């Protein structure tokens, strides 16, 4: 069975390398082994850092804030033709739908404390369009736009997260 060990010379030193014909010196063997030892130590250190979260994504679970409660908001625009529509989208971002075909409807989760709003602008041809805002299944507002470049807005207020967390009957 073949082995991977290097043959030794008669004096106990390693035999000359078959490719170069030169015997490695004791210092060269130590350098090879010390490089291997350094690599092993670095590998273990990296493993320890990952295990303890030093090289983690940077997010500290203690820094995370609880998610802000949301409420379902439905925007609806009725009419014929098309209109440019802008509204408060999911989260707390704004969204724009240019030249949206009517009727149009969108339901999103809006964080408490943010004001849901939908803005409708008719085009050059005009016409009539109405916006409706429903918050948590409850009708809040309806408005109508008419004529060329007619514009209307439906908006409402949501309670702040602190106010919605207060027990009923609390001041």
XYZ file of N, CA and C in Angstrom:
513
model
N 0.851 -1.165 0.000
C 0.000 0.000 0.000
C 0.898 1.230 0.000
N 0.642 2.189 -0.899
C 1.494 3.372 -0.986
C 1.238 4.289 0.191
N 2.260 4.997 0.590
C 2.131 5.965 1.676
C 2.473 7.337 1.140
N 2.109 8.338 1.917
C 2.404 9.710 1.510
C 3.583 10.270 2.269
N 4.185 9.478 3.111
C 5.324 9.971 3.877
C 6.548 10.052 2.992
N 7.367 11.037 3.268
C 8.610 11.197 2.532
C 9.637 10.209 3.092
N 10.416 9.572 2.246
C 11.440 8.657 2.757
C 12.528 9.434 3.467
N 13.097 8.788 4.485
C 14.167 9.421 5.240
C 15.501 8.905 4.754
N 16.509 9.746 4.883
C 17.867 9.358 4.540
C 18.457 8.519 5.666
N 19.662 7.995 5.478
C 20.278 7.140 6.488
C 20.550 7.857 7.805
N 20.715 9.179 7.787
C 21.004 9.900 9.019
C 19.732 10.412 9.711
N 18.524 10.016 9.232
C 17.266 10.444 9.839
C 16.707 11.692 9.218
N 17.466 12.340 8.322
C 16.943 13.534 7.659
C 16.109 13.094 6.469
N 15.303 14.051 5.956
C 14.465 13.713 4.808
C 15.335 13.496 3.591
N 14.887 12.586 2.743
C 15.587 12.304 1.500
C 15.404 13.481 0.562
N 16.305 13.643 -0.420
C 16.173 14.759 -1.374
C 14.864 14.674 -2.142
N 14.320 15.833 -2.467
C 13.108 15.924 -3.269
C 13.386 15.316 -4.633
N 12.488 14.441 -5.083
C 12.692 13.742 -6.347
C 12.694 14.718 -7.520
N 11.998 15.826 -7.417
C 11.926 16.786 -8.530
C 13.143 17.681 -8.580
N 13.596 18.151 -7.425
C 14.699 19.114 -7.426
C 16.028 18.494 -7.034
N 16.006 17.366 -6.370
C 17.229 16.727 -5.927
C 17.832 17.398 -4.718
N 17.091 18.312 -4.045
C 17.611 19.049 -2.903
C 16.820 18.638 -1.666
N 17.519 18.398 -0.584
C 16.858 18.065 0.680
C 16.351 19.345 1.325
N 15.121 19.341 1.846
C 14.639 20.547 2.539
C 15.393 20.706 3.843
N 15.637 21.944 4.184
C 16.324 22.205 5.446
C 15.300 22.194 6.566
N 15.783 22.066 7.757
C 14.900 22.029 8.910
C 14.076 23.326 8.997
N 14.632 24.482 8.666
C 13.939 25.773 8.700
C 12.808 25.828 7.691
N 13.030 25.239 6.491
C 11.980 25.250 5.480
C 10.793 24.417 5.931
N 11.081 23.257 6.565
C 9.991 22.421 7.054
C 9.208 23.165 8.131
N 9.902 23.897 9.013
C 9.218 24.665 10.049
C 8.364 25.770 9.432
N 8.877 26.428 8.396
C 8.134 27.505 7.750
C 6.856 26.958 7.135
N 6.942 25.789 6.512
C 5.751 25.194 5.932
C 4.732 24.875 7.016
N 5.203 24.335 8.100
C 4.307 23.976 9.196
C 3.781 25.202 9.912
N 4.596 26.238 10.052
C 4.122 27.440 10.738
C 3.065 28.145 9.887
N 3.206 28.121 8.588
C 2.174 28.687 7.711
C 0.866 27.944 7.862
N 0.935 26.643 7.981
C -0.248 25.823 8.178
C -0.874 26.136 9.540
N -0.026 26.304 10.550
C -0.533 26.616 11.882
C -1.212 27.992 11.892
N -0.621 28.980 11.221
C -1.221 30.318 11.151
C -2.569 30.258 10.445
N -2.636 29.511 9.356
C -3.897 29.379 8.625
C -4.963 28.724 9.497
N -4.587 27.717 10.254
C -5.542 27.044 11.135
C -6.048 27.991 12.214
N -5.147 28.784 12.798
C -5.545 29.738 13.835
C -6.498 30.784 13.263
N -6.206 31.305 12.071
C -7.085 32.298 11.440
C -8.458 31.705 11.145
N -8.481 30.486 10.678
C -9.752 29.822 10.384
C -10.570 29.660 11.666
N -9.937 29.246 12.730
C -10.640 29.109 14.010
C -11.139 30.451 14.521
N -10.321 31.505 14.358
C -10.725 32.839 14.816
C -11.946 33.325 14.046
N -11.945 33.120 12.730
C -13.106 33.528 11.923
C -14.349 32.761 12.353
N -14.187 31.482 12.615
C -15.314 30.679 13.079
C -15.854 31.187 14.399
N -14.960 31.585 15.300
C -15.388 32.118 16.591
C -16.128 33.447 16.414
N -15.619 34.327 15.531
C -16.294 35.599 15.291
C -17.705 35.382 14.763
N -17.845 34.476 13.825
C -19.172 34.200 13.269
C -20.070 33.624 14.355
N -19.545 32.714 15.156
C -20.338 32.096 16.209
C -20.821 33.125 17.228
N -20.013 34.111 17.522
C -20.403 35.125 18.491
C -21.052 36.338 17.856
N -21.285 36.316 16.559
C -22.028 37.384 15.903
C -21.230 38.606 15.557
N -19.908 38.589 15.659
C -19.111 39.767 15.324
C -19.214 40.067 13.839
N -19.246 39.022 13.024
C -19.344 39.216 11.578
C -20.780 39.092 11.096
N -21.733 39.284 11.979
C -23.138 39.166 11.647
C -23.551 40.310 10.731
N -24.805 40.363 10.349
C -25.307 41.365 9.420
C -25.240 42.775 9.970
N -24.940 42.945 11.236
C -24.868 44.285 11.812
C -26.129 44.659 12.559
N -27.208 43.920 12.370
C -28.446 44.230 13.066
C -28.394 43.630 14.460
N -28.625 44.459 15.439
C -28.639 44.003 16.817
C -30.094 43.799 17.216
N -30.484 42.587 17.601
C -31.885 42.355 17.963
C -32.368 43.295 19.062
N -31.489 43.758 19.936
C -31.896 44.681 20.992
C -32.257 46.049 20.425
N -31.701 46.404 19.240
C -31.985 47.690 18.625
C -33.292 47.694 17.848
N -33.823 46.516 17.548
C -35.046 46.444 16.748
C -36.215 46.984 17.559
N -37.031 47.793 16.900
C -38.208 48.333 17.548
C -39.410 47.482 17.144
N -40.382 47.375 18.002
C -41.558 46.596 17.627
C -42.234 47.226 16.414
N -42.840 46.397 15.606
C -43.498 46.875 14.388
C -44.660 47.798 14.763
N -44.805 48.867 13.993
C -45.908 49.794 14.201
C -47.190 49.128 13.736
N -48.237 49.168 14.531
C -49.510 48.585 14.097
C -50.027 49.303 12.854
N -50.733 48.572 12.026
C -51.281 49.137 10.791
C -52.792 48.939 10.751
N -53.402 49.613 9.804
C -54.838 49.465 9.565
C -55.034 49.341 8.054
N -56.021 48.536 7.663
C -56.324 48.365 6.240
C -57.066 49.597 5.716
N -56.537 50.159 4.639
C -57.132 51.332 4.011
C -57.449 50.970 2.565
N -58.675 51.275 2.127
C -59.070 51.015 0.745
C -59.342 52.344 0.043
N -58.638 52.530 -1.065
C -58.857 53.699 -1.924
C -59.640 53.210 -3.136
N -60.634 53.980 -3.536
C -61.411 53.614 -4.717
C -61.692 54.868 -5.530
N -61.489 54.756 -6.836
C -61.778 55.870 -7.735
C -62.752 55.353 -8.787
N -63.933 55.973 -8.826
C -64.971 55.578 -9.778
C -65.093 56.640 -10.855
N -65.496 56.229 -12.025
C -65.675 57.130 -13.147
C -65.415 56.378 -14.431
N -65.285 57.129 -15.513
C -64.990 56.539 -16.807
C -63.715 57.148 -17.350
N -63.050 56.401 -18.202
C -61.823 56.905 -18.800
C -60.619 56.610 -17.929
N -59.764 57.638 -17.765
C -58.520 57.459 -17.006
C -58.224 58.703 -16.178
N -57.412 58.511 -15.158
C -57.009 59.622 -14.288
C -55.638 59.298 -13.713
N -54.911 60.339 -13.316
C -53.659 60.152 -12.583
C -54.024 60.037 -11.110
N -53.516 58.988 -10.436
C -53.865 58.732 -9.040
C -52.585 58.635 -8.220
N -52.547 59.359 -7.109
C -51.443 59.209 -6.158
C -52.066 58.897 -4.798
N -51.361 58.062 -4.018
C -51.915 57.637 -2.735
C -50.803 57.222 -1.788
N -51.136 57.154 -0.496
C -50.193 56.644 0.510
C -50.264 55.135 0.416
N -49.123 54.536 0.072
C -49.062 53.088 -0.158
C -48.773 52.348 1.139
N -48.535 51.044 1.008
C -48.213 50.209 2.156
C -46.990 50.782 2.873
N -46.938 50.609 4.164
C -45.877 51.236 4.931
C -46.203 52.705 5.050
N -45.273 53.550 4.716
C -45.506 54.991 4.770
C -44.909 55.641 3.530
N -45.117 54.998 2.377
C -44.559 55.507 1.130
C -45.669 56.032 0.234
N -45.287 56.863 -0.710
C -46.238 57.391 -1.673
C -46.133 56.587 -2.963
N -47.252 56.437 -3.645
C -47.273 55.724 -4.920
C -48.069 56.555 -5.916
N -47.692 56.451 -7.184
C -48.372 57.179 -8.254
C -48.735 56.189 -9.352
N -49.987 56.281 -9.813
C -50.446 55.465 -10.932
C -50.868 56.446 -12.035
N -49.993 56.677 -13.016
C -50.365 57.610 -14.084
C -51.339 56.957 -15.055
N -52.303 57.728 -15.515
C -53.246 57.298 -16.535
C -53.915 55.964 -16.175
N -54.377 55.869 -14.931
C -55.029 54.640 -14.452
C -56.418 54.519 -15.061
N -56.725 53.324 -15.536
C -58.066 53.072 -16.058
C -59.068 53.037 -14.914
N -60.230 53.666 -15.130
C -61.261 53.710 -14.095
C -62.352 52.702 -14.415
N -62.954 52.074 -13.437
C -62.767 52.257 -12.007
C -61.447 51.628 -11.541
N -60.938 52.142 -10.416
C -59.668 51.697 -9.841
C -59.853 51.518 -8.343
N -59.229 50.469 -7.789
C -59.361 50.183 -6.354
C -58.049 49.604 -5.839
N -57.647 50.008 -4.620
C -56.412 49.507 -4.012
C -56.588 49.467 -2.501
N -56.211 48.319 -1.892
C -56.239 48.181 -0.433
C -54.805 47.997 0.045
N -54.391 48.797 1.040
C -53.029 48.747 1.579
C -53.084 48.813 3.100
N -51.989 48.430 3.743
C -51.843 48.552 5.193
C -51.063 49.821 5.484
N -51.688 50.757 6.168
C -51.063 52.039 6.488
C -50.762 52.048 7.989
N -49.548 52.457 8.380
C -49.221 52.484 9.808
C -50.054 53.517 10.562
N -50.420 53.157 11.797
C -51.151 54.115 12.623
C -50.316 55.369 12.785
N -50.979 56.507 12.789
C -50.291 57.782 12.900
C -50.055 58.436 11.545
N -50.055 57.642 10.459
C -49.902 58.197 9.112
C -51.289 58.552 8.582
N -51.358 59.539 7.732
C -52.646 59.965 7.179
C -52.874 59.318 5.814
N -53.896 58.464 5.675
C -54.189 57.907 4.356
C -54.735 59.013 3.452
N -54.278 59.002 2.202
C -54.708 60.038 1.260
C -54.666 59.484 -0.150
N -55.651 59.873 -0.943
C -55.665 59.548 -2.363
C -56.010 60.833 -3.116
N -55.242 61.099 -4.155
C -55.409 62.316 -4.945
C -55.698 61.901 -6.379
N -56.754 62.460 -6.980
C -57.176 62.102 -8.334
C -57.120 63.348 -9.209
N -56.482 63.221 -10.387
C -56.420 64.324 -11.345
C -56.887 63.810 -12.698
N -57.941 64.444 -13.223
C -58.455 64.081 -14.537
C -57.555 64.664 -15.619
N -57.658 64.102 -16.802
C -56.857 64.574 -17.919
C -57.518 65.724 -18.655
N -56.969 66.042 -19.817
C -57.442 67.150 -20.655
C -58.884 66.960 -21.110
N -59.280 65.709 -21.296
C -60.652 65.433 -21.747
C -61.681 65.649 -20.653
N -61.237 65.743 -19.422
C -62.157 66.014 -18.309
C -63.007 64.811 -17.975
N -64.262 65.082 -17.617
C -65.168 64.029 -17.199
C -65.493 64.193 -15.731
N -65.871 63.087 -15.130
C -66.198 63.081 -13.710
C -65.601 61.840 -13.076
N -64.996 62.008 -11.920
C -64.451 60.883 -11.163
C -64.652 61.176 -9.689
N -64.873 60.131 -8.931
C -65.023 60.307 -7.486
C -64.044 59.393 -6.759
N -63.510 59.896 -5.652
C -62.638 59.063 -4.814
C -63.395 58.714 -3.548
N -63.104 57.535 -3.013
C -63.702 57.081 -1.762
C -62.587 56.522 -0.897
N -62.623 56.843 0.384
C -61.634 56.365 1.343
C -62.363 55.558 2.412
N -61.891 54.320 2.615
C -62.443 53.449 3.645
C -61.301 53.019 4.555
N -61.456 53.201 5.867
C -60.415 52.856 6.841
C -60.969 51.784 7.772
N -60.301 50.646 7.787
C -60.738 49.551 8.650
C -62.168 49.125 8.386
N -62.590 49.166 7.124
C -63.950 48.769 6.760
C -64.994 49.843 6.986
N -64.591 51.025 7.485
C -65.521 52.117 7.757
C -65.334 53.237 6.736
N -66.418 53.641 6.070
C -66.363 54.735 5.095
C -65.961 56.032 5.804
N -64.956 56.718 5.224
C -64.463 57.943 5.843
C -64.802 59.171 5.018
N -64.586 59.104 3.699
C -64.801 60.307 2.891
C -65.040 59.941 1.432
N -65.784 60.824 0.744
C -65.995 60.711 -0.698
C -65.947 62.131 -1.260
N -65.286 62.265 -2.428
C -65.195 63.576 -3.080
C -65.255 63.376 -4.582
N -65.613 64.437 -5.316
C -65.824 64.345 -6.765
C -64.972 65.387 -7.488
N -64.403 64.960 -8.640
C -63.672 65.865 -9.531
C -64.432 65.925 -10.845
N -64.507 67.117 -11.436
C -65.175 67.261 -12.732
C -64.376 68.198 -13.624
N -64.599 68.059 -14.927
C -64.016 68.968 -15.897
C -62.581 68.623 -16.270
N -62.090 69.397 -17.273
C -60.715 69.204 -17.750
C -59.739 69.486 -16.603
N -58.841 68.567 -16.380
C -57.842 68.649 -15.315
C -58.465 68.807 -13.924
N -59.693 68.313 -13.774
C -60.366 68.358 -12.469
C -59.554 67.549 -11.454
N -59.628 68.020 -10.212
C -58.816 67.371 -9.180
C -59.619 67.251 -7.890
N -59.405 66.119 -7.193
C -60.050 65.925 -5.902
C -59.149 65.090 -5.011
N -59.375 65.212 -3.713
C -58.572 64.481 -2.730
C -59.476 63.920 -1.651
N -59.202 62.672 -1.259
C -59.858 62.065 -0.100
C -58.767 61.744 0.896
N -58.980 62.161 2.143
C -57.972 61.893 3.167
C -58.658 61.640 4.503
N -57.893 61.133 5.427
C -58.428 60.854 6.754
C -57.299 60.846 7.759
N -57.665 60.719 9.019
C -56.683 60.664 10.094
C -56.749 59.296 10.742
N -55.584 58.788 11.097
C -55.507 57.547 11.848
C -54.987 57.892 13.237
N -55.416 57.153 14.247
C -54.874 57.427 15.580
C -53.387 57.097 15.619
N -52.686 57.688 16.576
C -51.273 57.363 16.757
C -51.181 55.992 17.410
N -50.049 55.308 17.264
C -49.914 53.989 17.907
C -50.114 54.067 19.426
N -49.681 55.162 20.071
C -49.828 55.297 21.501
C -51.295 55.401 21.889
N -52.081 56.164 21.115
C -53.484 56.351 21.424
C -54.264 55.055 21.241
N -53.885 54.250 20.249
C -54.607 53.000 20.019
C -54.245 51.943 21.052
N -53.108 52.110 21.741
C -52.689 51.152 22.757
C -53.309 51.445 24.110
N -53.875 52.635 24.297
C -54.476 53.004 25.576
C -55.738 52.178 25.801
N -55.955 51.702 27.008
C -57.157 50.928 27.291
C -58.387 51.809 27.184
N -59.518 51.175 26.857
C -60.758 51.924 26.728
C -61.119 52.552 28.065
N -61.650 53.749 28.004
C -62.034 54.458 29.219
C -60.889 55.232 29.822
N -59.677 55.071 29.281
C -58.531 55.816 29.804
C -58.582 57.229 29.260
N -58.115 58.205 30.017
C -58.155 59.605 29.547
C -57.209 59.854 28.424
